[in-house]
Short mmCIF file of C-alpha atoms and ligand atoms in Angstrom, two decimals:
data_model
loop_
_atom_site.label_atom_id
_atom_site.label_comp_id
_atom_site.label_asym_id
_atom_site.label_seq_id
_atom_site.Cartn_x
_atom_site.Cartn_y
_atom_site.Cartn_z
CA MET A 1 -22.12 -4.37 -1.62
CA THR A 2 -20.70 -4.07 -5.30
CA LYS A 3 -18.92 -6.89 -6.59
CA PHE A 4 -17.13 -7.87 -9.89
CA VAL A 5 -18.49 -10.58 -12.18
CA ILE A 6 -16.06 -12.11 -14.60
CA LYS A 7 -16.00 -14.69 -17.42
CA GLY A 8 -12.83 -16.45 -17.14
CA GLY A 9 -11.00 -17.75 -20.07
CA LYS A 10 -10.42 -14.61 -22.74
CA LYS A 11 -7.06 -13.77 -23.67
CA LEU A 12 -6.37 -10.17 -23.37
CA GLU A 13 -5.07 -8.23 -26.41
CA GLY A 14 -4.23 -4.61 -26.74
CA THR A 15 -2.57 -1.11 -25.70
CA LEU A 16 -3.36 0.77 -22.09
CA PRO A 17 -1.86 3.90 -21.16
CA ILE A 18 -0.78 3.76 -16.90
CA LYS A 19 -2.30 6.80 -14.98
CA GLY A 20 -0.20 8.28 -12.10
CA ALA A 21 1.19 6.53 -9.21
CA LYS A 22 -0.82 6.22 -6.01
CA ASN A 23 2.47 5.87 -3.45
CA SER A 24 3.57 9.18 -5.27
CA MET A 25 0.37 10.95 -5.12
CA LEU A 26 -0.26 10.57 -1.68
CA PRO A 27 2.65 11.77 0.16
CA ILE A 28 2.94 14.45 -2.46
CA MET A 29 -0.60 15.77 -1.61
CA ALA A 30 0.52 15.86 2.04
CA ALA A 31 3.74 17.79 1.09
CA ALA A 32 1.35 20.45 -0.14
CA VAL A 33 0.70 21.67 3.24
CA LEU A 34 4.38 22.76 3.52
CA SER A 35 3.40 25.42 1.15
CA SER A 36 3.32 29.01 2.00
CA SER A 37 1.88 30.24 -1.02
CA ARG A 38 -1.71 31.38 -1.52
CA GLU A 39 -2.13 30.29 -5.16
CA ASP A 40 -2.87 26.84 -6.21
CA ILE A 41 -0.53 23.85 -6.65
CA GLU A 42 -1.40 21.73 -9.62
CA LEU A 43 -0.84 18.09 -9.50
CA GLN A 44 -1.04 16.31 -12.92
CA ASN A 45 -1.30 12.77 -13.92
CA ILE A 46 -3.66 12.08 -10.73
CA PRO A 47 -5.43 8.85 -10.63
CA ALA A 48 -9.04 9.02 -9.95
CA ILE A 49 -8.89 6.49 -6.99
CA VAL A 50 -10.55 6.32 -3.52
CA ASP A 51 -7.53 7.01 -1.70
CA MET A 52 -7.07 10.30 -3.72
CA GLN A 53 -10.84 10.99 -2.51
CA VAL A 54 -9.84 10.43 1.02
CA MET A 55 -6.86 12.35 1.34
CA THR A 56 -8.75 15.41 -0.48
CA LYS A 57 -11.15 14.84 2.25
CA ILE A 58 -8.39 14.89 5.05
CA LEU A 59 -6.73 18.21 3.90
CA GLN A 60 -10.26 19.57 3.65
CA SER A 61 -10.72 18.69 7.33
CA LEU A 62 -7.27 20.98 7.88
CA GLY A 63 -8.87 24.09 6.09
CA ALA A 64 -7.44 23.40 2.32
CA LYS A 65 -9.28 23.73 -0.84
CA ALA A 66 -8.92 21.15 -3.59
CA LYS A 67 -10.72 20.58 -6.90
CA PHE A 68 -10.13 17.35 -9.01
CA ALA A 69 -11.00 17.34 -12.71
CA GLN A 70 -9.58 15.00 -15.72
CA ASN A 71 -6.85 13.56 -13.52
CA THR A 72 -5.67 17.04 -12.57
CA LEU A 73 -5.55 18.02 -8.89
CA TRP A 74 -5.66 21.83 -7.63
CA ILE A 75 -4.69 22.28 -4.13
CA ASN A 76 -5.12 25.62 -2.05
CA VAL A 77 -3.47 25.61 1.52
CA ARG A 78 -3.29 29.17 2.41
CA ASP A 79 -6.12 28.95 4.57
CA LEU A 80 -4.89 26.13 6.41
CA GLN A 81 -5.65 26.41 10.10
CA ASN A 82 -5.92 23.09 11.62
CA TYR A 83 -3.37 20.43 12.60
CA THR A 84 -5.45 17.70 14.29
CA ILE A 85 -6.58 14.48 12.02
CA THR A 86 -9.62 13.17 13.40
CA GLU A 87 -9.52 9.00 14.87
CA GLU A 88 -12.06 8.73 12.14
CA LEU A 89 -10.13 9.96 9.23
CA MET A 90 -7.00 8.47 10.72
CA GLN A 91 -8.68 5.02 10.41
CA GLU A 92 -10.05 5.57 6.96
CA MET A 93 -6.58 5.54 5.39
CA ARG A 94 -3.36 4.62 7.00
CA SER A 95 -1.49 7.03 4.79
CA SER A 96 -2.84 9.95 6.57
CA ILE A 97 0.33 9.44 8.72
CA PHE A 98 2.24 11.41 5.92
CA LEU A 99 0.80 14.42 7.05
CA MET A 100 2.50 14.53 10.64
CA GLY A 101 6.16 15.49 9.19
CA PRO A 102 4.66 18.69 6.87
CA LEU A 103 2.07 19.95 9.42
CA LEU A 104 4.48 19.93 12.37
CA ALA A 105 6.85 21.66 10.18
CA ARG A 106 4.21 24.42 9.29
CA PHE A 107 2.70 24.83 12.57
CA GLY A 108 5.04 23.60 14.93
CA LYS A 109 2.47 21.24 16.33
CA VAL A 110 0.57 18.00 15.05
CA ARG A 111 -2.44 15.73 16.71
CA VAL A 112 -2.73 12.19 15.20
CA THR A 113 -4.24 9.30 16.34
CA TYR A 114 -2.30 5.83 15.48
CA PRO A 115 -3.36 4.83 12.07
CA GLY A 116 -5.49 1.42 11.64
CA GLY A 117 -3.21 -1.47 11.14
CA CYS A 118 -4.83 -3.31 8.22
CA SER A 119 -5.20 -6.67 6.85
CA ILE A 120 -1.60 -6.87 5.76
CA GLY A 121 -0.13 -6.47 9.51
CA PRO A 122 0.27 -4.12 12.30
CA ARG A 123 1.88 -0.95 10.66
CA PRO A 124 3.80 0.31 13.09
CA ILE A 125 4.91 3.92 13.13
CA ASP A 126 7.87 3.87 15.60
CA LEU A 127 10.26 4.63 12.93
CA HIS A 128 8.27 7.72 11.97
CA LEU A 129 8.04 8.85 15.74
CA LYS A 130 11.86 8.46 16.37
CA GLY A 131 12.48 10.63 13.66
CA LEU A 132 10.61 13.46 14.33
CA GLU A 133 11.94 13.05 17.85
CA ALA A 134 15.60 13.06 16.24
CA LEU A 135 14.33 16.63 14.36
CA GLY A 136 13.44 18.00 17.80
CA ALA A 137 9.76 16.96 18.08
CA ARG A 138 8.46 16.55 21.80
CA ILE A 139 5.95 13.64 21.47
CA ARG A 140 3.27 12.87 24.13
CA GLU A 141 0.74 10.29 23.90
CA GLU A 142 -2.71 10.88 25.81
CA ASN A 143 -6.13 9.24 25.54
CA GLY A 144 -5.55 7.58 21.96
CA TYR A 145 -3.86 10.86 20.13
CA ILE A 146 -0.46 11.45 19.60
CA THR A 147 0.96 14.92 19.66
CA ALA A 148 4.13 16.15 18.58
CA SER A 149 5.36 19.47 19.03
CA ALA A 150 8.54 21.55 18.40
CA PRO A 151 9.03 25.46 18.16
CA ARG A 152 11.30 25.01 15.32
CA LEU A 153 12.78 21.46 14.14
CA HIS A 154 16.54 21.46 13.86
CA GLY A 155 18.41 19.41 11.53
CA THR A 156 20.10 16.15 12.54
CA GLU A 157 21.33 12.85 11.40
CA ILE A 158 18.78 9.93 11.12
CA HIS A 159 19.75 6.35 11.05
CA LEU A 160 16.82 4.48 9.96
CA ASP A 161 16.54 1.02 11.32
CA TYR A 162 14.57 -0.14 8.46
CA PRO A 163 14.41 1.55 4.97
CA SER A 164 10.56 2.57 5.67
CA VAL A 165 8.68 3.92 2.74
CA GLY A 166 6.96 5.98 4.81
CA ALA A 167 9.08 6.94 7.35
CA THR A 168 11.70 8.21 4.78
CA GLU A 169 8.77 10.51 3.47
CA ASN A 170 7.55 11.83 6.44
CA LEU A 171 11.22 12.95 7.48
CA ILE A 172 12.10 14.30 4.41
CA MET A 173 9.04 16.38 4.60
CA ALA A 174 9.58 17.25 8.18
CA ALA A 175 13.44 18.53 7.47
CA VAL A 176 12.23 20.49 4.26
CA LEU A 177 11.64 23.59 6.67
CA ALA A 178 13.64 22.77 9.64
CA ARG A 179 16.53 24.93 10.68
CA GLY A 180 19.92 23.50 9.13
CA LYS A 181 20.97 20.27 7.47
CA THR A 182 19.05 16.80 7.94
CA LEU A 183 20.87 13.39 6.85
CA ILE A 184 19.04 10.39 6.36
CA TYR A 185 20.82 7.00 6.28
CA ASN A 186 19.39 3.56 5.24
CA ALA A 187 16.61 5.70 3.55
CA ALA A 188 14.00 3.66 1.29
CA LYS A 189 15.31 3.75 -2.37
CA GLU A 190 11.59 3.43 -3.92
CA PRO A 191 10.81 5.97 -7.21
CA GLU A 192 8.08 7.62 -5.65
CA ILE A 193 10.40 9.07 -3.20
CA VAL A 194 12.74 10.19 -5.82
CA ASP A 195 9.26 11.86 -7.28
CA LEU A 196 8.51 13.50 -3.68
CA GLN A 197 12.20 14.64 -3.99
CA ASN A 198 11.58 16.19 -7.24
CA PHE A 199 8.20 17.74 -6.18
CA LEU A 200 9.68 19.21 -3.22
CA ASN A 201 12.47 20.69 -5.00
CA ALA A 202 9.92 22.26 -7.38
CA LEU A 203 8.33 23.91 -4.58
CA GLY A 204 11.73 25.57 -3.65
CA ALA A 205 13.14 22.69 -0.93
CA ASP A 206 16.68 21.68 -1.03
CA VAL A 207 16.76 17.99 -1.17
CA ARG A 208 19.37 15.28 -2.51
CA GLY A 209 19.79 11.98 -2.83
CA ALA A 210 16.51 10.19 -3.61
CA GLY A 211 17.06 6.71 -5.02
CA THR A 212 20.24 6.16 -2.70
CA GLU A 213 20.37 5.14 0.60
CA THR A 214 21.31 8.51 1.95
CA LEU A 215 19.22 11.69 1.72
CA ARG A 216 20.34 15.40 2.51
CA ILE A 217 17.87 17.91 2.96
CA ARG A 218 19.26 21.49 3.54
CA GLY A 219 16.06 23.17 5.29
CA VAL A 220 14.96 26.43 3.61
CA GLU A 221 12.86 29.49 5.31
CA SER A 222 9.46 28.40 2.94
CA VAL A 223 8.81 26.76 -0.09
CA GLY A 224 6.19 28.33 -2.62
CA ARG A 225 3.88 26.66 -5.27
CA CYS A 226 4.51 24.72 -8.83
CA THR A 227 2.72 22.56 -11.53
CA TYR A 228 4.18 19.11 -11.47
CA ARG A 229 3.12 15.65 -13.05
CA ILE A 230 3.35 12.65 -11.01
CA ILE A 231 5.32 9.51 -12.38
CA PRO A 232 2.94 6.34 -13.81
CA ASP A 233 2.14 3.80 -11.37
CA ARG A 234 4.29 0.80 -11.38
CA ILE A 235 2.36 -1.40 -9.62
CA VAL A 236 -0.70 -1.02 -11.76
CA ALA A 237 1.43 -1.48 -14.77
CA GLY A 238 3.02 -4.71 -13.06
CA THR A 239 -0.48 -6.04 -12.11
CA TYR A 240 -1.99 -5.25 -16.17
CA LEU A 241 1.22 -6.85 -17.59
CA MET A 242 0.42 -10.24 -15.21
CA ALA A 243 -3.36 -9.98 -16.35
CA ALA A 244 -1.76 -10.42 -20.01
CA ALA A 245 -0.05 -13.07 -19.06
CA ILE A 246 -2.22 -15.42 -16.97
CA THR A 247 -4.43 -14.83 -19.86
CA GLY A 248 -1.97 -16.17 -22.40
CA GLY A 249 -2.98 -12.42 -24.01
CA ARG A 250 -0.83 -9.58 -25.67
CA LEU A 251 -0.62 -6.27 -23.65
CA LEU A 252 1.52 -3.29 -24.70
CA LEU A 253 1.77 -0.71 -21.77
CA GLU A 254 2.69 2.93 -23.00
CA GLN A 255 3.56 6.09 -21.07
CA ILE A 256 5.58 4.07 -18.19
CA ILE A 257 9.00 4.12 -16.90
CA PRO A 258 10.36 0.55 -17.76
CA GLU A 259 13.19 0.68 -15.29
CA HIS A 260 10.98 1.15 -12.25
CA LEU A 261 9.57 -3.00 -13.14
CA ASP A 262 13.44 -4.24 -13.53
CA ALA A 263 12.83 -6.87 -10.84
CA VAL A 264 9.37 -7.72 -11.89
CA VAL A 265 10.03 -8.18 -15.82
CA ALA A 266 13.06 -10.28 -14.62
CA LYS A 267 10.71 -12.72 -12.56
CA MET A 268 8.05 -12.59 -15.16
CA LYS A 269 10.64 -13.63 -17.55
CA GLU A 270 11.81 -16.56 -15.22
CA ALA A 271 8.20 -17.49 -15.10
CA GLY A 272 7.69 -17.92 -18.88
CA VAL A 273 6.31 -14.53 -19.85
CA GLU A 274 8.00 -12.99 -23.28
CA LEU A 275 8.48 -8.91 -22.61
CA VAL A 276 9.63 -6.29 -24.46
CA ALA A 277 10.58 -3.13 -23.44
CA THR A 278 10.93 0.34 -25.27
CA ALA A 279 12.00 3.81 -23.43
CA ASP A 280 8.75 4.42 -22.16
CA SER A 281 6.94 1.12 -22.62
CA LEU A 282 6.47 -2.27 -21.90
CA GLU A 283 4.91 -5.59 -24.04
CA VAL A 284 3.72 -9.05 -23.01
CA VAL A 285 4.05 -10.82 -26.21
CA SER A 286 3.69 -14.25 -25.14
CA SER A 287 3.47 -16.52 -22.00
CA ASP A 288 4.14 -20.49 -21.52
CA LEU A 289 3.77 -20.15 -17.47
CA ARG A 290 6.73 -22.04 -15.56
CA ALA A 291 7.17 -22.05 -11.66
CA VAL A 292 10.03 -20.04 -10.56
CA GLU A 293 12.48 -21.42 -7.81
CA THR A 294 12.30 -18.56 -5.21
CA LEU A 295 10.93 -15.17 -5.27
CA HIS A 296 11.77 -12.57 -2.18
CA THR A 297 9.78 -9.62 -1.82
CA LEU A 298 12.12 -6.99 -0.97
CA PRO A 299 12.79 -3.08 -0.62
CA TYR A 300 13.24 -1.28 -3.90
CA PRO A 301 14.91 -2.22 -6.31
CA GLY A 302 14.36 -5.58 -5.13
CA PHE A 303 10.65 -7.26 -5.92
CA PRO A 304 8.03 -5.07 -4.99
CA THR A 305 5.78 -6.58 -1.74
CA ASP A 306 2.81 -4.56 -3.70
CA LEU A 307 2.70 -7.26 -6.86
CA GLN A 308 3.51 -10.55 -4.49
CA ALA A 309 -0.18 -11.47 -4.53
CA PRO A 310 -0.66 -10.61 -8.46
CA MET A 311 2.35 -12.90 -8.86
CA MET A 312 1.35 -15.63 -6.59
CA ALA A 313 -1.85 -15.42 -8.93
CA LEU A 314 0.15 -15.99 -12.17
CA LEU A 315 2.28 -18.57 -10.39
CA THR A 316 -0.84 -20.88 -9.66
CA LEU A 317 -0.97 -21.77 -13.38
CA ALA A 318 2.80 -22.02 -13.63
CA ARG A 319 4.17 -25.47 -13.99
CA GLY A 320 5.92 -26.85 -11.09
CA GLU A 321 6.49 -25.73 -7.63
CA SER A 322 7.13 -22.02 -7.31
CA LYS A 323 8.13 -20.58 -3.46
CA VAL A 324 7.28 -16.79 -2.63
CA THR A 325 8.42 -15.33 0.51
CA GLU A 326 6.63 -12.27 1.80
CA SER A 327 9.95 -10.43 3.68
CA ILE A 328 8.34 -7.15 4.31
CA PHE A 329 5.09 -7.48 5.84
CA GLU A 330 3.99 -9.96 8.50
CA ALA A 331 0.55 -11.04 7.30
CA ARG A 332 0.48 -10.49 3.60
CA PHE A 333 -0.86 -14.14 2.70
CA ARG A 334 -4.68 -13.16 2.95
CA HIS A 335 -5.26 -13.65 -0.63
CA VAL A 336 -4.29 -17.52 -0.21
CA ASP A 337 -7.29 -19.00 0.75
CA GLU A 338 -9.20 -17.26 -1.42
CA LEU A 339 -6.97 -18.53 -4.41
CA LYS A 340 -7.69 -22.48 -3.03
CA ARG A 341 -11.28 -21.59 -3.56
CA LEU A 342 -10.38 -21.45 -7.43
CA ARG A 343 -8.44 -24.72 -7.02
CA ALA A 344 -5.09 -23.30 -6.53
CA GLN A 345 -2.70 -25.44 -4.58
CA ILE A 346 -0.80 -23.43 -2.07
CA ASN A 347 0.67 -24.10 1.21
CA VAL A 348 1.77 -21.44 3.47
CA GLU A 349 4.64 -21.83 6.39
CA GLY A 350 5.05 -18.67 8.02
CA ARG A 351 6.30 -16.17 5.61
CA THR A 352 6.90 -18.69 3.00
CA ALA A 353 4.05 -20.07 0.12
CA LEU A 354 4.61 -23.02 -1.60
CA ILE A 355 2.43 -22.83 -4.98
CA ARG A 356 2.10 -26.14 -7.21
CA GLY A 357 0.93 -25.07 -10.52
CA VAL A 358 -2.63 -26.77 -11.71
CA GLU A 359 -3.82 -26.99 -15.05
CA LYS A 360 -6.42 -24.99 -14.77
CA LEU A 361 -8.66 -22.90 -12.40
CA SER A 362 -12.50 -22.83 -11.71
CA GLY A 363 -14.27 -19.86 -11.17
CA ALA A 364 -15.65 -19.25 -7.43
CA GLU A 365 -17.00 -16.93 -5.11
CA VAL A 366 -14.01 -14.64 -3.59
CA GLN A 367 -13.53 -11.66 -1.20
CA ALA A 368 -11.35 -9.09 -1.91
CA THR A 369 -9.33 -8.66 1.80
CA ASP A 370 -7.25 -5.63 0.75
CA LEU A 371 -6.09 -3.59 -2.59
CA ARG A 372 -3.66 -6.00 -3.79
CA ALA A 373 -4.77 -9.48 -2.69
CA GLY A 374 -8.03 -7.94 -4.69
CA ALA A 375 -6.30 -7.36 -7.82
CA ALA A 376 -4.97 -10.90 -7.58
CA LEU A 377 -8.47 -12.51 -7.43
CA VAL A 378 -9.53 -10.23 -10.78
CA LEU A 379 -6.31 -12.00 -12.26
CA VAL A 380 -7.20 -15.54 -11.37
CA GLY A 381 -10.91 -14.79 -12.09
CA LEU A 382 -10.05 -13.85 -15.81
CA ALA A 383 -8.09 -16.81 -16.34
CA ALA A 384 -10.15 -19.25 -14.49
CA GLU A 385 -13.08 -21.42 -16.25
CA GLY A 386 -16.30 -20.33 -15.47
CA GLN A 387 -17.60 -17.26 -13.54
CA THR A 388 -15.64 -15.64 -10.43
CA VAL A 389 -17.53 -13.19 -8.32
CA VAL A 390 -14.94 -11.19 -6.43
CA HIS A 391 -16.43 -9.03 -3.43
CA ASN A 392 -15.72 -6.50 -1.27
CA ILE A 393 -14.23 -4.56 -4.57
CA LYS A 394 -13.94 -0.88 -2.73
CA HIS A 395 -10.49 -2.28 -1.83
CA ILE A 396 -9.79 -2.44 -5.02
CA ASP A 397 -10.87 0.92 -6.17
CA ARG A 398 -8.58 2.45 -3.40
CA GLY A 399 -5.55 1.79 -5.59
CA TYR A 400 -7.03 1.44 -9.28
CA GLU A 401 -8.99 3.64 -11.13
CA ARG A 402 -11.92 1.79 -12.60
CA ILE A 403 -9.80 -1.43 -13.44
CA GLU A 404 -12.96 -3.25 -14.90
CA GLU A 405 -12.79 -0.61 -17.87
CA ASP A 406 -9.33 -0.90 -18.45
CA LEU A 407 -9.56 -4.83 -18.52
CA GLY A 408 -12.65 -4.77 -20.60
CA LYS A 409 -10.94 -2.08 -23.24
CA ILE A 410 -8.79 -5.05 -24.09
CA GLY A 411 -10.69 -8.22 -24.40
CA ALA A 412 -11.89 -9.40 -20.46
CA GLU A 413 -15.41 -9.94 -19.62
CA ILE A 414 -15.69 -8.23 -16.22
CA TYR A 415 -18.60 -6.31 -15.00
CA ARG A 416 -19.37 -4.18 -11.72
CA VAL A 417 -22.62 -4.98 -10.31
C1 EPZ B 501 4.35 1.91 1.75
O1 EPZ B 501 4.04 1.42 2.72
C2 EPZ B 501 3.20 1.49 0.53
N1 EPZ B 501 1.86 2.72 0.87
C3 EPZ B 501 2.83 0.26 0.61
O2 EPZ B 501 1.72 0.17 -0.32
C4 EPZ B 501 4.03 -0.58 0.33
O3 EPZ B 501 3.52 -1.94 0.59
C5 EPZ B 501 5.06 -0.06 1.47
O4 EPZ B 501 5.42 1.00 1.38
C6 EPZ B 501 6.38 -1.01 1.28
O5 EPZ B 501 6.62 -0.79 -0.07
C7 EPZ B 501 2.34 4.08 0.17
O6 EPZ B 501 3.21 4.33 -0.29
C8 EPZ B 501 1.19 4.61 0.57
P1 EPZ B 501 6.88 0.86 5.08
P2 EPZ B 501 4.50 2.35 4.34
O7 EPZ B 501 7.25 1.77 6.07
O8 EPZ B 501 5.33 3.31 4.01
C9 EPZ B 501 7.54 -1.77 9.01
C10 EPZ B 501 -0.29 -0.63 -1.49
O9 EPZ B 501 -0.64 -1.46 -1.68
N2 EPZ B 501 7.46 -0.65 9.63
O10 EPZ B 501 8.20 0.79 3.85
O11 EPZ B 501 3.73 1.49 5.44
C11 EPZ B 501 6.18 -1.83 8.52
O12 EPZ B 501 5.34 -2.75 9.71
C12 EPZ B 501 0.87 -0.34 -0.13
O13 EPZ B 501 0.08 0.25 -2.13
C13 EPZ B 501 7.99 -0.64 11.02
O14 EPZ B 501 8.42 -1.49 11.56
O15 EPZ B 501 5.45 0.74 4.44
C14 EPZ B 501 6.53 -2.99 7.48
O16 EPZ B 501 6.70 -4.32 7.78
C15 EPZ B 501 0.16 -1.48 0.93
N3 EPZ B 501 7.96 0.61 11.72
C16 EPZ B 501 7.72 -2.56 6.84
O17 EPZ B 501 8.36 -1.82 7.79
C17 EPZ B 501 7.63 1.91 10.95
O18 EPZ B 501 7.69 3.37 11.60
C18 EPZ B 501 7.53 -1.70 5.65
O19 EPZ B 501 7.02 -0.49 5.69
C19 EPZ B 501 7.12 2.02 9.82
C20 EPZ B 501 7.19 0.74 9.17
#
């Protein structure tokens, strides 16, 4: 099994460009299924990450053609003829659930299995299924498969019990070809949903309101093709800013959208990190880490749950006691035990972790349990004295394109072995 070997203690210094957002790319790749064009759809700024390869494999299993080169992905869905996603593919990546809405809209039928829970919690899909039923789908469950069918979906009003990112995206895509108007209340407001709206409208759909809690989708007869550049990845950007801060280094991130990180920048400043923003860049200038009284993860525009683990890594070296509450997922503290192996002082009570800052961390052998926990372990490895070995780094490759090359470019001693 591949692992990262990290020699800690190097200050990171330099400039990095940030690639496209994984959590924009995945729903947008699924949305390509809606197109009745016979031509390629061209997606630019696509990161070469494992999740892109898996979603490509799933689209190909349905009959689509896909080609990837130099961070551009061409998808052709003219020969799409399959609306069943195999159990094996569903288990490989939970985001395959994003295909339910588009496949149902295109074929009037879709068969999937429950996506695997993962190490951050059970990950139910009740809000997805309830919304599809409201749009007129008949949902049946038989021997592990969920079958949704509808001769044609019809517009409706949906009130989401929770602003679920995935459910919001799935239902927008299902509503694009429905007959009539759909309103979605209490929708998620993440920037990736605005990106999906812009992509769908570039195909010829009529979606309004993304970024607010109320969405209006006017169904159209069909949508075509487009060339579209996805937004930069705010979670990768936040992770790299924290890597610079934890090593006391200096890092300029270019080609990003700073306002997507407003809550993250505010919390990092509170933790003693000096940050400078321009219209399309953010720079960590210096850090004198101090504890933050409280940090709650929240739906956007609050502090993102995907940066909770990397931020906790930073706080292990921040003078004083910090309190971190994970409000989004039931079990997103798997990184705590691993951080403690490096001598971090953390106590977990339910959904809250108390972190008491220490003077120094000591390198150790640790396991990545999920994507962002793995990123957090790389961060503490960069700051810990001695050598840290991070195992199970396939989790990290799901969402970071060759993280060791990026960090190596700015002075980190990190090797994939
Ligand atoms: C998306 O997951 C992201 N994934 C996650 O990023 C991110 O952590 C999450 O949104 C929250 O921002 C992608 O976009 C591919 P949710 P998603 O539906 O859609 C509960 C990463 O590291 N819920 O907003 O699954 C759910 O259990 C990944 O890049 C229901 O109860 O998140 C969770 O507690 C991890 N019923 C909460 O809502 C449902 O039907 C938030 O989930 C759906 C969700």
